Short mmCIF file of C-alpha atoms and ligand atoms in Angstrom, two decimals:
data_model
loop_
_atom_site.label_atom_id
_atom_site.label_comp_id
_atom_site.label_asym_id
_atom_site.label_seq_id
_atom_site.Cartn_x
_atom_site.Cartn_y
_atom_site.Cartn_z
CA UNK T 24 0.00 0.00 0.00
CA UNK T 25 3.02 2.19 -0.49
CA UNK T 26 3.63 2.94 3.15
CA UNK T 27 5.37 1.84 6.35
CA UNK T 28 3.85 -0.42 8.99
CA UNK T 29 4.90 -0.48 12.62
CA UNK T 30 3.74 -3.05 15.18
CA UNK T 31 4.25 -2.62 18.93
CA UNK T 32 3.61 -5.58 21.20
CA UNK T 33 3.84 -6.18 24.94
CA UNK T 34 4.39 -9.83 25.87
CA UNK T 35 5.98 -11.78 28.71
CA UNK T 36 8.83 -13.02 26.50
CA UNK T 37 10.77 -11.74 23.52
CA UNK T 38 10.25 -15.07 21.80
CA UNK T 39 6.48 -14.72 21.98
CA UNK T 40 6.73 -11.18 20.61
CA UNK T 41 8.92 -12.32 17.71
CA UNK T 42 6.42 -14.99 16.63
CA UNK T 43 3.59 -12.51 16.92
CA UNK T 44 5.41 -9.90 14.83
CA UNK T 45 5.85 -12.49 12.11
CA UNK T 46 2.14 -13.38 12.15
CA UNK T 47 1.08 -9.73 12.16
CA UNK T 48 3.36 -8.76 9.29
CA UNK T 49 2.31 -11.87 7.33
CA UNK T 50 -1.28 -10.65 7.53
CA UNK T 51 -0.20 -7.18 6.40
CA UNK T 52 1.74 -8.67 3.47
CA UNK T 53 -1.29 -10.73 2.40
CA UNK T 54 -3.54 -7.66 2.52
CA UNK T 55 -0.98 -5.64 0.58
CA UNK T 56 -1.16 -8.26 -2.19
CA UNK T 57 -4.92 -7.80 -2.24
CA UNK T 58 -5.41 -4.05 -1.78
CA UNK T 59 -2.27 -2.33 -3.01
CA UNK T 60 -2.52 0.15 -5.82
CA UNK T 61 1.26 0.06 -6.18
CA UNK T 62 1.52 -3.64 -7.10
CA UNK T 63 0.32 -4.21 -10.68
CA UNK T 64 -0.81 -7.75 -9.84
CA UNK T 65 -2.59 -6.99 -6.56
CA UNK T 66 -6.07 -8.50 -6.54
CA UNK T 67 -7.53 -4.99 -6.72
CA UNK T 68 -5.56 -4.20 -9.88
CA UNK T 69 -6.26 -7.63 -11.37
CA UNK T 70 -10.03 -7.21 -11.11
CA UNK T 71 -9.64 -3.79 -12.70
CA UNK T 72 -8.52 -5.73 -15.77
CA UNK T 73 -10.94 -8.68 -15.54
CA UNK T 74 -14.22 -7.34 -14.09
CA UNK T 75 -15.29 -5.46 -17.24
CA UNK T 76 -15.62 -8.90 -18.87
CA UNK T 77 -18.29 -10.03 -16.38
CA UNK T 78 -18.64 -10.88 -12.70
CA UNK T 79 -15.43 -12.14 -11.06
CA UNK T 80 -15.10 -13.96 -7.74
CA UNK T 81 -12.94 -12.15 -5.19
CA UNK T 82 -11.32 -12.92 -1.83
CA UNK T 83 -13.27 -12.49 1.41
CA UNK T 84 -11.00 -9.58 2.40
CA UNK T 85 -11.55 -7.68 -0.83
CA UNK T 86 -15.28 -8.31 -0.66
CA UNK T 87 -15.39 -6.99 2.93
CA UNK T 88 -13.57 -3.79 1.94
CA UNK T 89 -15.69 -3.25 -1.19
CA UNK T 90 -18.92 -3.87 0.72
CA UNK T 91 -17.96 -1.34 3.39
CA UNK T 92 -16.97 1.15 0.69
CA UNK T 93 -20.28 0.75 -1.12
CA UNK T 94 -22.26 1.14 2.13
CA UNK T 95 -20.37 4.35 2.86
CA UNK T 96 -20.91 5.57 -0.71
CA UNK T 97 -24.66 5.00 -0.24
CA UNK T 98 -24.69 6.79 3.11
CA UNK T 99 -22.80 9.80 1.72
CA UNK T 100 -24.48 10.14 -1.67
CA UNK T 101 -21.19 9.15 -3.30
CA UNK T 102 -18.92 11.59 -1.43
CA UNK T 103 -16.94 8.50 -0.51
CA UNK T 104 -16.37 6.55 -3.69
CA UNK T 105 -13.90 3.68 -4.17
CA UNK T 106 -14.46 3.77 -7.96
CA UNK T 107 -12.71 7.14 -8.36
CA UNK T 108 -9.52 5.34 -9.46
CA UNK T 109 -9.40 6.97 -12.93
CA UNK T 110 -9.88 10.46 -11.43
CA UNK T 111 -7.43 9.83 -8.56
CA UNK T 112 -4.78 8.75 -11.07
CA UNK T 113 -5.14 11.96 -13.09
CA UNK T 114 -4.65 14.00 -9.94
CA UNK T 115 -1.58 11.94 -8.99
CA UNK T 116 -0.05 12.76 -12.40
CA UNK T 117 -1.11 16.38 -11.99
CA UNK T 118 0.79 16.63 -8.69
CA UNK T 119 3.91 15.26 -10.38
CA UNK T 120 3.56 17.65 -13.32
CA UNK T 121 2.62 20.51 -10.95
CA UNK T 122 -0.36 21.61 -13.02
CA UNK T 123 -4.11 21.00 -12.98
CA UNK T 124 -5.42 17.93 -14.81
CA UNK T 125 -6.83 18.58 -18.26
CA UNK T 126 -10.59 19.26 -18.06
CA UNK T 127 -11.43 16.93 -20.94
CA UNK T 128 -9.38 14.13 -19.42
CA UNK T 129 -11.11 14.67 -16.05
CA UNK T 130 -14.55 14.50 -17.64
CA UNK T 131 -13.58 11.31 -19.47
CA UNK T 132 -12.21 9.75 -16.25
CA UNK T 133 -15.36 10.77 -14.36
CA UNK T 134 -17.38 8.90 -16.98
CA UNK T 135 -15.52 5.73 -16.03
CA UNK T 136 -16.13 6.32 -12.30
CA UNK T 137 -19.14 6.23 -10.00
CA UNK T 138 -20.06 3.76 -7.27
CA UNK T 139 -23.35 2.80 -8.92
CA UNK T 140 -21.34 1.23 -11.76
CA UNK T 141 -19.75 -1.23 -9.32
CA UNK T 142 -21.93 -4.26 -8.61
CA UNK T 143 -21.39 -6.64 -5.72
CA UNK T 144 -23.12 -9.98 -5.32
CA UNK T 145 -22.82 -11.08 -1.68
CA UNK T 146 -24.28 -14.55 -2.33
CA UNK T 147 -21.66 -15.39 -4.96
CA UNK T 148 -19.00 -12.99 -3.60
CA UNK T 149 -18.46 -11.52 -7.04
CA UNK T 150 -17.68 -8.08 -8.41
CA UNK T 151 -18.76 -6.66 -11.77
CA UNK T 152 -18.19 -3.35 -13.56
CA UNK T 153 -20.88 -1.71 -15.67
CA UNK T 154 -18.43 0.34 -17.73
CA UNK T 155 -15.11 -0.41 -19.43
CA UNK T 156 -12.01 1.31 -18.06
CA UNK T 157 -13.13 1.44 -14.43
CA UNK T 158 -10.46 1.31 -11.69
CA UNK T 159 -10.82 0.87 -7.95
CA UNK T 160 -8.70 2.77 -5.42
CA UNK T 161 -8.74 1.50 -1.84
CA UNK T 162 -6.37 4.24 -0.66
CA UNK T 163 -9.04 5.79 1.57
CA UNK T 164 -10.02 2.65 3.47
CA UNK T 165 -7.46 -0.16 3.02
CA UNK T 166 -4.85 0.96 5.53
CA UNK T 167 -7.30 1.16 8.42
CA UNK T 168 -8.68 -2.25 7.51
CA UNK T 169 -5.16 -3.73 7.40
CA UNK T 170 -4.27 -2.24 10.80
CA UNK T 171 -7.30 -3.76 12.52
CA UNK T 172 -6.92 -7.10 10.75
CA UNK T 173 -3.26 -7.44 11.78
CA UNK T 174 -4.27 -6.55 15.33
CA UNK T 175 -6.93 -9.27 15.18
CA UNK T 176 -4.23 -11.85 14.36
CA UNK T 177 -2.30 -10.76 17.45
CA UNK T 178 -5.41 -10.87 19.66
CA UNK T 179 -6.21 -14.37 18.38
CA UNK T 180 -2.75 -15.42 19.61
CA UNK T 181 -3.65 -14.20 23.09
CA UNK T 182 -1.73 -10.92 22.93
CA UNK T 183 -3.70 -8.41 24.94
CA UNK T 184 -1.66 -5.26 24.40
CA UNK T 185 -0.56 -4.30 20.91
CA UNK T 186 -0.65 -1.44 18.44
CA UNK T 187 -0.52 -1.65 14.67
CA UNK T 188 0.22 1.55 12.76
CA UNK T 189 -0.21 1.48 9.00
CA UNK T 190 1.13 4.93 8.30
CA UNK T 191 -1.27 7.18 10.28
CA UNK T 192 -4.00 4.56 10.62
CA UNK T 193 -3.81 3.00 14.07
CA UNK T 194 -5.47 0.00 15.66
CA UNK T 195 -4.71 -1.04 19.22
CA UNK T 196 -5.91 -3.39 21.95
CA UNK T 197 -5.38 -3.24 25.73
CA UNK T 198 -3.24 -0.65 27.50
CA UNK T 199 0.54 -1.07 27.73
CA UNK T 200 1.68 -2.29 31.16
CA UNK T 201 1.26 0.36 33.85
CA UNK T 202 -0.67 2.71 31.53
CA UNK T 203 -4.33 3.64 31.34
CA UNK T 204 -4.32 3.39 27.58
CA UNK T 205 -2.39 4.04 24.41
CA UNK T 206 -1.44 7.71 24.39
CA UNK T 207 -2.79 9.17 21.16
CA UNK T 208 -1.52 12.66 20.45
CA UNK T 209 -3.78 14.86 18.37
CA UNK T 210 -1.20 16.45 16.10
CA UNK T 211 -0.88 20.14 15.32
CA UNK T 212 -3.65 21.06 17.70
CA UNK T 213 -3.28 24.67 18.72
CA UNK T 214 -3.66 24.54 22.53
CA UNK T 215 -6.44 26.67 23.91
CA UNK T 216 -8.45 26.72 20.68
CA UNK T 217 -10.86 24.12 22.00
CA UNK T 218 -11.34 22.26 25.23
CA UNK T 219 -9.64 19.26 23.70
CA UNK T 220 -6.70 17.63 25.43
CA UNK T 221 -3.68 17.17 23.15
CA UNK T 222 -3.38 13.55 24.29
CA UNK T 223 -6.09 10.92 24.68
CA UNK T 224 -5.55 7.61 26.43
CA UNK T 225 -7.53 4.93 24.62
CA UNK T 226 -7.86 1.16 24.50
CA UNK T 227 -9.46 -1.27 22.04
CA UNK T 228 -10.06 1.16 19.20
CA UNK T 229 -8.90 2.36 15.83
CA UNK T 230 -7.89 5.93 15.05
CA UNK T 231 -7.48 7.33 11.55
CA UNK T 232 -6.55 10.80 10.42
CA UNK T 233 -7.13 12.27 7.01
CA UNK T 234 -5.45 15.53 6.10
CA UNK T 235 -6.80 17.23 3.03
CA UNK T 236 -3.58 19.19 2.55
CA UNK T 237 -1.30 16.26 3.40
CA UNK T 238 -0.54 15.64 -0.30
CA UNK T 239 -1.51 18.51 -2.53
CA UNK T 240 -1.06 20.49 -5.69
CA UNK T 241 -0.44 24.23 -5.39
CA UNK T 242 -1.41 26.14 -8.48
CA UNK T 243 -3.17 29.38 -9.40
CA UNK T 244 -3.11 30.50 -5.77
CA UNK T 245 -5.07 27.44 -4.61
CA UNK T 246 -4.15 24.25 -2.83
CA UNK T 247 -5.85 21.13 -4.21
CA UNK T 248 -5.98 18.04 -2.01
CA UNK T 249 -5.27 14.43 -2.96
CA UNK T 250 -8.83 13.81 -1.77
CA UNK T 251 -11.33 14.22 -4.60
CA UNK T 252 -14.88 15.49 -4.44
CA UNK T 253 -16.52 12.98 -6.80
CA UNK T 254 -19.30 15.50 -7.52
CA UNK T 255 -16.84 17.82 -9.30
CA UNK T 256 -13.82 15.60 -9.96
CA UNK T 257 -11.72 18.28 -8.28
CA UNK T 258 -9.29 18.00 -5.38
CA UNK T 259 -10.69 19.49 -2.17
CA UNK T 260 -9.66 23.07 -1.50
CA UNK T 261 -10.74 23.39 2.14
CA UNK T 262 -7.98 22.68 4.62
CA UNK T 263 -9.43 20.08 6.98
CA UNK T 264 -7.78 17.55 9.22
CA UNK T 265 -10.22 14.88 10.33
CA UNK T 266 -9.48 12.37 13.07
CA UNK T 267 -11.96 9.53 13.56
CA UNK T 268 -12.10 6.99 16.38
CA UNK T 269 -14.09 3.80 15.81
CA UNK T 270 -14.01 0.19 16.90
CA UNK T 271 -12.56 -1.08 13.60
CA UNK T 272 -10.11 0.62 11.26
CA UNK T 273 -12.33 -0.15 8.31
CA UNK T 274 -14.81 2.36 9.74
CA UNK T 275 -12.28 4.87 11.10
CA UNK T 276 -10.38 5.09 7.80
CA UNK T 277 -13.45 5.17 5.57
CA UNK T 278 -15.10 7.82 7.71
CA UNK T 279 -12.09 10.16 7.92
CA UNK T 280 -12.11 10.52 4.13
CA UNK T 281 -15.91 10.69 3.90
CA UNK T 282 -16.02 13.51 6.47
CA UNK T 283 -13.26 15.38 4.61
CA UNK T 284 -15.37 15.36 1.43
CA UNK T 285 -18.68 16.13 3.16
CA UNK T 286 -17.18 19.04 5.09
CA UNK T 287 -17.62 19.95 8.72
CA UNK T 288 -21.37 20.04 9.25
CA UNK T 289 -22.51 17.16 7.06
CA UNK T 290 -19.46 15.23 8.20
CA UNK T 291 -20.35 15.62 11.87
CA UNK T 292 -23.91 14.53 11.16
CA UNK T 293 -22.56 11.36 9.54
CA UNK T 294 -20.36 10.66 12.58
CA UNK T 295 -23.28 11.19 14.98
CA UNK T 296 -25.23 8.54 13.07
CA UNK T 297 -22.50 5.92 13.77
CA UNK T 298 -20.78 4.59 16.85
CA UNK T 299 -17.76 6.74 16.10
CA UNK T 300 -16.12 9.92 17.36
CA UNK T 301 -14.48 12.68 15.34
CA UNK T 302 -12.39 15.78 15.72
CA UNK T 303 -12.26 18.20 12.80
CA UNK T 304 -9.64 20.93 12.54
CA UNK T 305 -10.41 23.53 9.89
CA UNK T 306 -7.75 26.04 8.88
CA UNK T 307 -8.69 29.27 7.15
CA UNK T 308 -6.66 32.44 6.60
CA UNK T 309 -8.53 33.76 9.66
CA UNK T 310 -7.24 30.99 11.92
CA UNK T 311 -8.01 27.51 13.12
CA UNK T 312 -11.34 26.16 14.33
CA UNK T 313 -11.90 22.85 16.06
CA UNK T 314 -15.17 20.90 16.13
CA UNK T 315 -15.80 17.63 17.88
CA UNK T 316 -18.61 15.09 17.76
CA UNK T 317 -20.55 14.27 20.94
CA UNK T 318 -18.64 11.03 21.57
CA UNK T 319 -15.35 12.83 21.10
CA UNK T 320 -16.46 15.46 23.62
CA UNK T 321 -17.15 12.67 26.13
CA UNK T 322 -13.69 11.16 25.59
CA UNK T 323 -12.12 14.59 25.95
CA UNK T 324 -14.04 15.36 29.16
CA UNK T 325 -12.93 12.05 30.62
CA UNK T 326 -9.30 12.78 29.72
CA UNK T 327 -9.50 16.24 31.32
CA UNK T 328 -11.19 15.10 34.53
CA UNK T 329 -8.72 14.86 37.44
CA UNK T 330 -10.24 11.60 38.72
CA UNK T 331 -9.37 9.81 35.48
P1 AMP Q 16 -7.32 9.12 3.31
O1 AMP Q 16 -5.90 9.55 3.57
O2 AMP Q 16 -7.76 7.97 4.15
O3 AMP Q 16 -8.28 10.26 3.37
O4 AMP Q 16 -7.37 8.55 1.79
C1 AMP Q 16 -7.02 9.39 0.70
C2 AMP Q 16 -6.89 8.56 -0.57
O5 AMP Q 16 -8.18 8.03 -0.94
C3 AMP Q 16 -6.45 9.34 -1.80
O6 AMP Q 16 -5.04 9.39 -1.89
C4 AMP Q 16 -7.08 8.54 -2.93
O7 AMP Q 16 -6.29 7.40 -3.22
C5 AMP Q 16 -8.39 8.06 -2.35
N1 AMP Q 16 -9.53 8.99 -2.56
C6 AMP Q 16 -9.51 10.29 -2.92
N2 AMP Q 16 -10.74 10.83 -2.93
C7 AMP Q 16 -11.59 9.84 -2.56
C8 AMP Q 16 -13.01 9.77 -2.38
N3 AMP Q 16 -13.82 10.82 -2.57
N4 AMP Q 16 -13.53 8.58 -1.98
C9 AMP Q 16 -12.75 7.49 -1.78
N5 AMP Q 16 -11.41 7.49 -1.94
C10 AMP Q 16 -10.83 8.66 -2.32
MG1 MG Q 17 -9.52 7.30 4.99
#
């Protein structure tokens, strides 16, 4: 998936930790072979070539990720859309060339995108494309899924305290010895802007952060994000950093991107409809504003209370 993975484990013996590392990284490697956009023969890239010819059977992992993506696309009116591969690729080239993608090319790519053109059959576990030239991009959801799945392998081996970090997508189980939880630092949070502690102590959760300006193209006085608004085919121009806490990384990672596209108000409404928590930092020339969902406010209040 084009990124670095770090696993932290607390066990009674180094030997036990070593075996667990191997199992965790094996699971990551297997998921990379399925979900990576960077490996031409990943399962995701293979179905890009074969699905236009008719329904193709896929692995349980890929079907899980695609099903979650389609559910999120439905819930967001297509703001989250795993079929934006053709559009995402044009923007990746545009960042390299340091100029906006060609309008005609964007319109053509948009014609080969759209979540309603991706058909899933849960009974047969197959995937079909309605249009030739479609391409899937799991970049917004795959890393969080991989983090939680690797953690699951460790938990199944009886390891109670571990953290898997796939780039900025984290999944963790019980607290490290002597701690109340994993200390999660909310990065770049201007202290005093909101009653949000810079560090949360959490257990048994997944945390994902999506930064709209993390990878970007600067041109014509604007900054275009690597996150696309499928409605326009354009990179987002609002500077948002969205942190989502959920039980599974599949949800945390999918939601951080969905909230980025929906924007602050519609994004918070989406979070409130799920068992998830979110913190949204919005930067404008006038300064920084911070908004939190109700569950995030509860976590923050707990972290700030002296009795905690
Ligand atoms: P994240 O860092 O989790 O927000 O994921 C960003 C990545 O998701 C981008 O680099 C693209 O590969 C992909 N992507 C961009 N826009 C969208 C979108 N609207 N829906 C789904 N995936 C997207
Ligand atoms: Mg995401």
